Amino acid sequence: MDPTTLAIAVLVGLLILLFLRVPIAFALCTVAIIGMFLIFAWPAGQPFNPGRALRPVQAFLGTDPFSFIKTYTFTMVPLFIVLGHVAHRARFTTDLFYAIRILLPRLPGGLAIASVVGCAGFSSISGSSMACASAMGRIAVPEMLKFGYSKSLATASVAAGGTLGSLIPPSLVLVIYGVFTEQSIGKLFVAGIIPGAISVLAYVVTIFLWVRIKPNAAPENHITSTSSEQIKAVLNMWPITLIAVVVIGGIYSGFLTATESAAVAAAIAIIIGFLLKRLSLEAFLEALQETAYQCAIIFVLAIGAKLMVSFVGITNIASDLVIWTTEQNFSPALVMLMICVLYLVLGTFLDAIGILLLTLPLAVPIIESLGYDLIWFGIVIVKLIEVGLVTPPVGINVFVIKSVVGDSVDLNQIFKGAAIFILADLVVLYLIIVFPDISLLLPKTMF
Amino acid sequence: AVTLTAFAPAATADPITIRYAHFGANRGGMGDNMNWFKDQLETRSNGDIRLDIHWGGSLGAPADVPRVVGAGLADMGTIVSSYTPGLLDLYEVGNQLVGPSNLWVAQQAIYELATTNDAVKQQFAKNNLEYIGNFNAGAVQLICKAPLTSLDQLKDLKIRTGGPYTDVLKRMGATTIAMPQTEVYQALSTGLVDCNQIYHLAIEGFRQYEVAKYVVELDFGLVMAYGIIMNKDLWGDLTEDQRKLIREVADDLNARVVSDHLARVGSAKAKLSSDEKEYQVIYSAPPAGMLDQIKKHGASLADEWIESVNAKGLPAREVADEYQALIEKYQADFDKNGYPWEANKGTN
Amino acid sequence: MIRFRFSGRSAGNTPVERAVGCVEQVFLKFSMLTIVILLALICISVLGRTFFNWPIPDDVVLAENLMPVIVALPFAYATARRGHIEVEVFTSWLPQQFLKPLSAFAHLLALLIFSAILWCVWIGVLKDLDSGQYYEGELALPVWPAKLVFVIALALFCLRLLMNLCEDLGLKKAPEIQQPSEHLS
Ligand code: NA
Ligand code: NA
C-alpha cells in the first residue's frame, strides 16, 4: 500500500471511529497503530506479510507513549492544573471575578473578556498552551457559568484564550522553532508580544460582538457598588496578585525557569489557602484528586495524538506535501498561502509540536529561499498551529476544557463556540502575514 | 545441491531505501554532515541505496534510537550514548573525561575501536545493532555571564552541566544544575545560571552568546560515543558490495566531520568575537590550575566508571586500554603527518 | 462541573470488582501523593539552589520520572468513571440500546490496543533491566522503575477496560459508583 493512500485511509478510519462514538484517545491510538502496522506489513509494491511488522511495531509501542509522557516540560501540566483547582477552591478566583464585575459592570461579556485577559496573563508565566488552558479552564469557566453565561461562550473563550500560551513569551513552541531554525529565541519571544496583544484584542472584540448580537450569551450585570466596596474588592484580590507577582518576578529576575514557575505558583496558592483557612484539607485532597483524574484523561488523549504524529511522520506525507507545494512554480505569495492552508489542515488532526517536528526540516529552507524572514515566519507558524488546538476533530485545548467541565457541556458546543474565535484568528493571521512589521518591529529594536 | 538464490533475501537485488532516524534539525554542522552522508551513499551507489532521513526525532526520542533501530522501526539512526548510559557501556569509553584534546586523533581512535574490537562489536550486536560510523560534537567549553579568572570563583558559581563534568565541577566547589539545553538561554539571560557547559558550535546554534559573553575554552572532554548505527538484520541482508560501500562512506565521514568541525569552529569564533554589537564574545583560557584539577578528577571518575562496568562482567579495562593505545598510535601519526586534508592541500 | 466526593471505598457487585475498585483508589492516591512530591521536589530544589547553593541533584530526571506515576496510575480510575472524551454529536439521538454496543466496541478496541502497548512496554522493562540502562546524572537513576510503574498502571487500565466491556455486553451489572459526579451550576 503506498503511504499516501494509507494515510488517507487512516484519516477516514479515524473519522469513522469518532462517528461511532469511540473515545477520541482510543480512536487515535487505534488508527495510528493499525497504520504503523500496515506500513511495515504491507510496504508499497510488496505482498502483505504481517510477521515483518511485529518487531518494528513492538518497538514503536514500547518507546513512543512512555517517552512522551516522561517529558520534562510536561511537568507543568499537572502543576498548573493543581494551581487552577486550588485557586478555585480557596475562592481566590471568585474574588478576582467579583472585582471585575464590580469594576466593569457595564462591559458586555465582561467575565469572558476578563477570562481572555487572564489567559494572556497566564501565558506570560506558562510556556505551553495545554497548561494554560487547563489552569484557566478550572479558574474561569465555572465563574462564567455561575453568572449565566452561555456554555459555548464560557468554554470557547478560554479554549481560544489558552492558545495565547504559545504566542506570548515564554513559549515552548517558539523555543523548538528557534532551535530548529537557528533563529534568536530572544527575538522570537519579543516578536510574539505584539501579535499576542493583537490576538487578545481580537478575542475581546469577538466577545463584545458575540454578546451584542446574542445578548443571552452573557446576562447583563446589575451589580452596583460604592467606591469603598470597589477598593475592598480590589484589595481582596491580593492572593492571586501575589502569586502573579512572585511568579512573573521570579521568572524575569532569574530565580525560576518557566517550568519551575508552575510548582512555585501552586505552592504559594496552597500555602496562602491554608493560612487564610480558605482551603481545608478535604478541599485540597479533592483538588489533587481532580488533578489526577484530569491528567489521566488529557494524557491518554495526548498519547493518542503523539502516536498519530509518529505515524504521519513515517509516511513522509507532511514533508511530501511541502515539497509538492514548492515544485508547482507558484509565486512566493501563493506558496506562502499554500503553506498556511497546509498548516491549518495538518492542525485539524495533529498536535502542535508534532506538526513542527514533521514539517520544519523541509518548510524552513523553502521559506528562506523565497526570501521571507524566519522570525516573522515563526510567529505565523505559531499562530497557524495554535488555531489547530481548537479545530475538530483533534483540538487539544477543546479537550482540555472538556475534561474540566465534564458532562455539563457538549464537546461540539465548545467546538462551535471556538469556530467563532477562529474567525478572529484568521483576521489576525491575515494582518500578521500582510504586515510583517507587526512581528518584526520589536525585534528590530534589539541589538 | 541447495540453490542459494532461493534463500537470497529479496532486498539485495533491488535498490533499497534506508529509513534513518536523526534527532536533530536539517541545518547547521550536523545537518550538513547528515546530508553529506546521504549524498555520498546515493551518488556512490548510483541510486541503489537511498537514505530517507527523518529529522527532529520524529521516529523516536534520542534515548529510544537504539531500540527503534534494533527493532527495524528505523533502519539506521544517530546514537547519542549519553542519552542511554549503560546500554552500550564499552562504546561509552569514548565519553570518559580522559584522553586527547585532538579531535582527529579521538575520531580515528573511537572509529577503529568500534569497528574492530570484538567486545565492543558484541555489545552492539546484542542490541541487534551494527556500528557504522562516528560523529563528534567537539570539546567541552564553558560559556559564562562574567569572566572566570580564578579557581576561587567556582564556589560562587551556578553552572549548568551534564555528563562527567557534573561530578568534576561539583568536586571543584561549583554548584551544578541540570537543565535541558533549550531552557538554558533563558536561564543565562536571567542569571539563574552563571555558566553553561557547551560545545563551540552549540553556542551559535542555541544563540547563548546573546545572553552570555564570556567563553572559557576548556577544550577538554570529547564526547565520542556519538555515531551511526544500523539494524543488524538489514546489514546482514545487504550484498557484499553494499556493505563495502557503506563502510567506505563511513571511513570518509571521519575526515569530513573533523575537518568541517574545525572549519566551523574557526569561523564561529571569528564571527562571535567580532566587534559587531550583536556578538562581541570574549574567548579566554581557563584560569590557572583549572585544567589540571579537571584532569585529576576526570581520571579518578573514569577509574570508578571502569570498575562499575567491569562489575557488570564486561571487559571495560581492556577496552579502555585499547582505546588509549589507539589514541597514542594516532597521536604519533598526527604529530608526524598533521591533518590529511591539509597535507593533500599542500601536494595538489 | 464534575465534582468528586473524596470517598475512600468504592462499591462493586462481586469481590473482583471491589478489589479492582480498591486498587484503583490506591493508585489514585499514589498519583495524588506524587503530585505533592513533584511540587515539593521542584520548590525545594529552587529554594536550595537560590539560598544554599544546593539544588536537589538530578531534579530534572526525578521530575520526569514522576510523570508516569502522576498521569498513568489514574488511567483505570478515570476509565471506571467513563471519563474519556467522545464526539457525541453524531450519535446523541440514538436510543440507549444502540449506545451500549457502540460503547462495547470502543472498549474492545481500547482493550486490544492498550494490552498491546502494555506488552511492548513490559518488553522494554526487561531490556532495561538486562542492560542496566540508567539516566545520565549524579544519581545514575535506572530507567526501568518509572517504566514498570507505567506497565502496572496499564495493567489495571486494561483490567478496567475489560470490566467496562463486560458491563456493556450485559455480562455484569454496573456498580453504583459509576455516577460519582454531581453536576454543579
Ligand atoms: Na507563554
Ligand atoms: Na485541531
PDB file of C-alpha atoms in Angstrom, chain B residues 100-301:
ATOM      1  CA  PRO B 100      43.067  13.514  23.924  1.00  0.00           C
ATOM      2  CA  SER B 101      42.032  17.012  23.097  1.00  0.00           C
ATOM      3  CA  ASN B 102      42.794  16.420  19.446  1.00  0.00           C
ATOM      4  CA  LEU B 103      39.550  15.720  17.678  1.00  0.00           C
ATOM      5  CA  TRP B 104      41.099  13.958  14.708  1.00  0.00           C
ATOM      6  CA  VAL B 105      43.019  11.583  16.951  1.00  0.00           C
ATOM      7  CA  ALA B 106      39.923  10.794  19.022  1.00  0.00           C
ATOM      8  CA  GLN B 107      37.743  10.362  15.936  1.00  0.00           C
ATOM      9  CA  GLN B 108      40.072   7.792  14.384  1.00  0.00           C
ATOM     10  CA  ALA B 109      40.644   6.005  17.670  1.00  0.00           C
ATOM     11  CA  ILE B 110      36.969   5.526  18.531  1.00  0.00           C
ATOM     12  CA  TYR B 111      36.126   4.525  14.958  1.00  0.00           C
ATOM     13  CA  GLU B 112      38.828   1.898  14.875  1.00  0.00           C
ATOM     14  CA  LEU B 113      37.870   0.675  18.336  1.00  0.00           C
ATOM     15  CA  ALA B 114      34.179   0.301  17.475  1.00  0.00           C
ATOM     16  CA  THR B 115      34.775  -1.330  14.094  1.00  0.00           C
ATOM     17  CA  THR B 116      37.460  -3.785  15.229  1.00  0.00           C
ATOM     18  CA  ASN B 117      37.177  -4.564  18.950  1.00  0.00           C
ATOM     19  CA  ASP B 118      35.143  -7.752  19.375  1.00  0.00           C
ATOM     20  CA  ALA B 119      33.770  -6.906  22.821  1.00  0.00           C
ATOM     21  CA  VAL B 120      32.506  -3.520  21.627  1.00  0.00           C
ATOM     22  CA  LYS B 121      31.013  -5.032  18.480  1.00  0.00           C
ATOM     23  CA  GLN B 122      29.373  -7.766  20.532  1.00  0.00           C
ATOM     24  CA  GLN B 123      27.598  -5.238  22.698  1.00  0.00           C
ATOM     25  CA  PHE B 124      26.201  -3.566  19.606  1.00  0.00           C
ATOM     26  CA  ALA B 125      25.217  -6.977  18.230  1.00  0.00           C
ATOM     27  CA  LYS B 126      23.461  -7.880  21.469  1.00  0.00           C
ATOM     28  CA  ASN B 127      21.103  -4.973  20.748  1.00  0.00           C
ATOM     29  CA  ASN B 128      20.777  -6.148  17.131  1.00  0.00           C
ATOM     30  CA  LEU B 129      22.879  -3.187  16.022  1.00  0.00           C
ATOM     31  CA  GLU B 130      25.777  -2.780  13.641  1.00  0.00           C
ATOM     32  CA  TYR B 131      28.100   0.133  14.315  1.00  0.00           C
ATOM     33  CA  ILE B 132      28.584   2.115  11.113  1.00  0.00           C
ATOM     34  CA  GLY B 133      30.315   5.433  11.668  1.00  0.00           C
ATOM     35  CA  ASN B 134      31.104   8.201  14.087  1.00  0.00           C
ATOM     36  CA  PHE B 135      30.257  11.834  14.667  1.00  0.00           C
ATOM     37  CA  ASN B 136      31.574  14.150  17.330  1.00  0.00           C
ATOM     38  CA  ALA B 137      30.414  17.316  18.998  1.00  0.00           C
ATOM     39  CA  GLY B 138      33.845  18.755  19.689  1.00  0.00           C
ATOM     40  CA  ALA B 139      35.347  19.550  23.053  1.00  0.00           C
ATOM     41  CA  VAL B 140      33.521  20.914  26.081  1.00  0.00           C
ATOM     42  CA  GLN B 141      33.689  24.664  26.773  1.00  0.00           C
ATOM     43  CA  LEU B 142      32.046  26.915  29.323  1.00  0.00           C
ATOM     44  CA  ILE B 143      30.030  29.992  28.461  1.00  0.00           C
ATOM     45  CA  CYS B 144      29.653  32.466  31.328  1.00  0.00           C
ATOM     46  CA  LYS B 145      27.998  35.760  32.074  1.00  0.00           C
ATOM     47  CA  ALA B 146      31.159  37.136  33.692  1.00  0.00           C
ATOM     48  CA  PRO B 147      34.875  36.468  33.179  1.00  0.00           C
ATOM     49  CA  LEU B 148      36.290  33.454  35.004  1.00  0.00           C
ATOM     50  CA  THR B 149      39.728  34.484  36.197  1.00  0.00           C
ATOM     51  CA  SER B 150      40.478  32.359  39.217  1.00  0.00           C
ATOM     52  CA  LEU B 151      39.655  28.931  40.585  1.00  0.00           C
ATOM     53  CA  ASP B 152      38.265  30.507  43.774  1.00  0.00           C
ATOM     54  CA  GLN B 153      35.361  31.935  41.804  1.00  0.00           C
ATOM     55  CA  LEU B 154      33.985  28.451  41.138  1.00  0.00           C
ATOM     56  CA  LYS B 155      32.424  28.054  44.568  1.00  0.00           C
ATOM     57  CA  ASP B 156      30.154  31.059  43.925  1.00  0.00           C
ATOM     58  CA  LEU B 157      29.038  29.899  40.503  1.00  0.00           C
ATOM     59  CA  LYS B 158      25.961  28.034  39.400  1.00  0.00           C
ATOM     60  CA  ILE B 159      26.911  26.033  36.352  1.00  0.00           C
ATOM     61  CA  ARG B 160      24.590  24.062  34.136  1.00  0.00           C
ATOM     62  CA  THR B 161      26.342  20.779  33.430  1.00  0.00           C
ATOM     63  CA  GLY B 162      25.855  17.293  32.072  1.00  0.00           C
ATOM     64  CA  GLY B 163      27.861  14.068  31.901  1.00  0.00           C
ATOM     65  CA  PRO B 164      31.086  13.616  33.877  1.00  0.00           C
ATOM     66  CA  TYR B 165      31.590  17.374  34.213  1.00  0.00           C
ATOM     67  CA  THR B 166      28.749  17.463  36.750  1.00  0.00           C
ATOM     68  CA  ASP B 167      30.756  15.451  39.237  1.00  0.00           C
ATOM     69  CA  VAL B 168      34.043  17.082  38.364  1.00  0.00           C
ATOM     70  CA  LEU B 169      32.859  20.671  38.752  1.00  0.00           C
ATOM     71  CA  LYS B 170      30.985  19.764  41.908  1.00  0.00           C
ATOM     72  CA  ARG B 171      34.176  18.297  43.346  1.00  0.00           C
ATOM     73  CA  MET B 172      35.830  21.573  42.427  1.00  0.00           C
ATOM     74  CA  GLY B 173      33.278  23.505  44.510  1.00  0.00           C
ATOM     75  CA  ALA B 174      30.765  24.773  41.943  1.00  0.00           C
ATOM     76  CA  THR B 175      27.000  24.406  42.253  1.00  0.00           C
ATOM     77  CA  THR B 176      25.874  22.307  39.324  1.00  0.00           C
ATOM     78  CA  ILE B 177      22.398  22.477  37.858  1.00  0.00           C
ATOM     79  CA  ALA B 178      20.756  20.118  35.397  1.00  0.00           C
ATOM     80  CA  MET B 179      18.518  21.659  32.770  1.00  0.00           C
ATOM     81  CA  PRO B 180      17.579  20.935  29.165  1.00  0.00           C
ATOM     82  CA  GLN B 181      19.796  22.897  26.757  1.00  0.00           C
ATOM     83  CA  THR B 182      16.633  24.540  25.371  1.00  0.00           C
ATOM     84  CA  GLU B 183      15.948  26.217  28.725  1.00  0.00           C
ATOM     85  CA  VAL B 184      19.489  27.477  29.205  1.00  0.00           C
ATOM     86  CA  TYR B 185      19.075  30.573  27.054  1.00  0.00           C
ATOM     87  CA  GLN B 186      16.508  31.991  29.414  1.00  0.00           C
ATOM     88  CA  ALA B 187      18.366  30.739  32.499  1.00  0.00           C
ATOM     89  CA  LEU B 188      21.532  32.538  31.408  1.00  0.00           C
ATOM     90  CA  SER B 189      19.676  35.681  30.488  1.00  0.00           C
ATOM     91  CA  THR B 190      18.033  35.916  33.896  1.00  0.00           C
ATOM     92  CA  GLY B 191      21.141  34.851  35.788  1.00  0.00           C
ATOM     93  CA  LEU B 192      19.547  31.661  37.060  1.00  0.00           C
ATOM     94  CA  VAL B 193      22.806  30.030  35.978  1.00  0.00           C
ATOM     95  CA  ASP B 194      26.144  31.844  35.694  1.00  0.00           C
ATOM     96  CA  CYS B 195      27.803  29.437  33.290  1.00  0.00           C
ATOM     97  CA  ASN B 196      26.817  26.676  30.938  1.00  0.00           C
ATOM     98  CA  GLN B 197      28.765  23.672  29.739  1.00  0.00           C
ATOM     99  CA  ILE B 198      28.545  23.658  25.952  1.00  0.00           C
ATOM    100  CA  TYR B 199      30.340  22.974  22.665  1.00  0.00           C
ATOM    101  CA  HIS B 200      31.722  25.748  20.484  1.00  0.00           C
ATOM    102  CA  LEU B 201      29.176  25.214  17.733  1.00  0.00           C
ATOM    103  CA  ALA B 202      26.182  24.889  20.030  1.00  0.00           C
ATOM    104  CA  ILE B 203      26.880  28.388  21.372  1.00  0.00           C
ATOM    105  CA  GLU B 204      25.857  29.654  17.961  1.00  0.00           C
ATOM    106  CA  GLY B 205      23.014  27.181  17.479  1.00  0.00           C
ATOM    107  CA  PHE B 206      21.357  27.949  20.787  1.00  0.00           C
ATOM    108  CA  ARG B 207      22.257  31.653  20.495  1.00  0.00           C
ATOM    109  CA  GLN B 208      23.543  31.757  24.037  1.00  0.00           C
ATOM    110  CA  TYR B 209      26.101  34.397  23.042  1.00  0.00           C
ATOM    111  CA  GLU B 210      23.182  36.826  23.120  1.00  0.00           C
ATOM    112  CA  VAL B 211      22.918  36.473  26.873  1.00  0.00           C
ATOM    113  CA  ALA B 212      26.443  35.472  27.986  1.00  0.00           C
ATOM    114  CA  LYS B 213      29.586  36.969  26.552  1.00  0.00           C
ATOM    115  CA  TYR B 214      32.488  35.036  28.076  1.00  0.00           C
ATOM    116  CA  VAL B 215      33.619  31.703  26.689  1.00  0.00           C
ATOM    117  CA  VAL B 216      36.160  29.804  28.769  1.00  0.00           C
ATOM    118  CA  GLU B 217      37.966  27.497  26.358  1.00  0.00           C
ATOM    119  CA  LEU B 218      38.430  24.342  28.361  1.00  0.00           C
ATOM    120  CA  ASP B 219      38.903  22.434  25.083  1.00  0.00           C
ATOM    121  CA  PHE B 220      38.835  19.252  27.082  1.00  0.00           C
ATOM    122  CA  GLY B 221      36.332  16.430  27.307  1.00  0.00           C
ATOM    123  CA  LEU B 222      35.324  14.935  23.985  1.00  0.00           C
ATOM    124  CA  VAL B 223      32.012  13.147  23.675  1.00  0.00           C
ATOM    125  CA  MET B 224      32.872  10.476  21.144  1.00  0.00           C
ATOM    126  CA  ALA B 225      30.183   7.869  21.840  1.00  0.00           C
ATOM    127  CA  TYR B 226      28.065   9.569  19.205  1.00  0.00           C
ATOM    128  CA  GLY B 227      27.688   7.812  15.898  1.00  0.00           C
ATOM    129  CA  ILE B 228      25.671   5.961  13.303  1.00  0.00           C
ATOM    130  CA  ILE B 229      24.073   2.590  13.991  1.00  0.00           C
ATOM    131  CA  MET B 230      22.234   0.227  11.680  1.00  0.00           C
ATOM    132  CA  ASN B 231      19.803  -2.626  12.141  1.00  0.00           C
ATOM    133  CA  LYS B 232      21.934  -5.754  12.204  1.00  0.00           C
ATOM    134  CA  ASP B 233      19.475  -7.939  10.275  1.00  0.00           C
ATOM    135  CA  LEU B 234      19.290  -5.429   7.471  1.00  0.00           C
ATOM    136  CA  TRP B 235      23.077  -5.136   7.497  1.00  0.00           C
ATOM    137  CA  GLY B 236      23.221  -8.908   7.059  1.00  0.00           C
ATOM    138  CA  ASP B 237      20.739  -8.763   4.196  1.00  0.00           C
ATOM    139  CA  LEU B 238      22.828  -6.293   2.205  1.00  0.00           C
ATOM    140  CA  THR B 239      25.064  -7.512  -0.579  1.00  0.00           C
ATOM    141  CA  GLU B 240      28.807  -7.601  -0.027  1.00  0.00           C
ATOM    142  CA  ASP B 241      29.135  -4.605  -2.367  1.00  0.00           C
ATOM    143  CA  GLN B 242      26.563  -2.579  -0.491  1.00  0.00           C
ATOM    144  CA  ARG B 243      28.261  -3.250   2.844  1.00  0.00           C
ATOM    145  CA  LYS B 244      31.627  -2.300   1.372  1.00  0.00           C
ATOM    146  CA  LEU B 245      30.198   0.917   0.001  1.00  0.00           C
ATOM    147  CA  ILE B 246      28.649   1.906   3.323  1.00  0.00           C
ATOM    148  CA  ARG B 247      31.949   1.210   5.089  1.00  0.00           C
ATOM    149  CA  GLU B 248      33.816   3.353   2.594  1.00  0.00           C
ATOM    150  CA  VAL B 249      31.472   6.273   3.092  1.00  0.00           C
ATOM    151  CA  ALA B 250      31.762   5.838   6.878  1.00  0.00           C
ATOM    152  CA  ASP B 251      35.579   5.803   6.579  1.00  0.00           C
ATOM    153  CA  ASP B 252      35.496   9.059   4.681  1.00  0.00           C
ATOM    154  CA  LEU B 253      32.972  10.513   7.106  1.00  0.00           C
ATOM    155  CA  ASN B 254      35.716  10.654   9.751  1.00  0.00           C
ATOM    156  CA  ALA B 255      37.848  13.189   7.912  1.00  0.00           C
ATOM    157  CA  ARG B 256      34.777  15.041   6.730  1.00  0.00           C
ATOM    158  CA  VAL B 257      33.252  15.575  10.194  1.00  0.00           C
ATOM    159  CA  VAL B 258      36.526  16.624  11.794  1.00  0.00           C
ATOM    160  CA  SER B 259      37.713  18.996   9.073  1.00  0.00           C
ATOM    161  CA  ASP B 260      34.263  20.504   8.776  1.00  0.00           C
ATOM    162  CA  HIS B 261      34.015  20.852  12.541  1.00  0.00           C
ATOM    163  CA  LEU B 262      37.354  22.617  12.833  1.00  0.00           C
ATOM    164  CA  ALA B 263      36.467  24.962   9.989  1.00  0.00           C
ATOM    165  CA  ARG B 264      33.123  25.750  11.574  1.00  0.00           C
ATOM    166  CA  VAL B 265      34.646  26.375  14.992  1.00  0.00           C
ATOM    167  CA  GLY B 266      37.163  28.722  13.373  1.00  0.00           C
ATOM    168  CA  SER B 267      34.504  30.757  11.613  1.00  0.00           C
ATOM    169  CA  ALA B 268      32.129  30.685  14.589  1.00  0.00           C
ATOM    170  CA  LYS B 269      34.860  32.076  16.832  1.00  0.00           C
ATOM    171  CA  ALA B 270      35.775  34.703  14.278  1.00  0.00           C
ATOM    172  CA  LYS B 271      32.158  35.721  13.937  1.00  0.00           C
ATOM    173  CA  LEU B 272      31.253  35.697  17.619  1.00  0.00           C
ATOM    174  CA  SER B 273      34.378  37.553  18.695  1.00  0.00           C
ATOM    175  CA  SER B 274      33.848  40.260  16.057  1.00  0.00           C
ATOM    176  CA  ASP B 275      33.060  43.835  17.013  1.00  0.00           C
ATOM    177  CA  GLU B 276      29.506  43.714  15.779  1.00  0.00           C
ATOM    178  CA  LYS B 277      27.183  44.816  18.523  1.00  0.00           C
ATOM    179  CA  GLU B 278      25.266  41.533  18.463  1.00  0.00           C
ATOM    180  CA  TYR B 279      28.369  39.394  19.142  1.00  0.00           C
ATOM    181  CA  GLN B 280      31.484  40.732  20.951  1.00  0.00           C
ATOM    182  CA  VAL B 281      32.094  37.417  22.692  1.00  0.00           C
ATOM    183  CA  ILE B 282      35.356  37.204  24.618  1.00  0.00           C
ATOM    184  CA  TYR B 283      37.245  33.917  24.407  1.00  0.00           C
ATOM    185  CA  SER B 284      39.771  33.161  27.102  1.00  0.00           C
ATOM    186  CA  ALA B 285      41.831  30.309  28.514  1.00  0.00           C
ATOM    187  CA  PRO B 286      40.680  28.732  31.783  1.00  0.00           C
ATOM    188  CA  PRO B 287      42.213  30.142  34.983  1.00  0.00           C
ATOM    189  CA  ALA B 288      45.500  28.711  36.194  1.00  0.00           C
ATOM    190  CA  GLY B 289      45.254  25.209  37.592  1.00  0.00           C
ATOM    191  CA  MET B 290      41.687  24.588  36.421  1.00  0.00           C
ATOM    192  CA  LEU B 291      42.516  22.085  33.681  1.00  0.00           C
ATOM    193  CA  ASP B 292      44.861  20.146  35.967  1.00  0.00           C
ATOM    194  CA  GLN B 293      42.090  19.795  38.502  1.00  0.00           C
ATOM    195  CA  ILE B 294      39.602  18.743  35.842  1.00  0.00           C
ATOM    196  CA  LYS B 295      42.021  16.123  34.523  1.00  0.00           C
ATOM    197  CA  LYS B 296      42.730  14.831  38.026  1.00  0.00           C
ATOM    198  CA  HIS B 297      39.069  14.432  38.967  1.00  0.00           C
ATOM    199  CA  GLY B 298      38.221  13.221  35.462  1.00  0.00           C
ATOM    200  CA  ALA B 299      40.778  10.439  35.677  1.00  0.00           C
ATOM    201  CA  SER B 300      39.515   9.222  39.027  1.00  0.00           C
ATOM    202  CA  LEU B 301      35.926   9.318  37.746  1.00  0.00           C
TER     203      LEU B 301
END
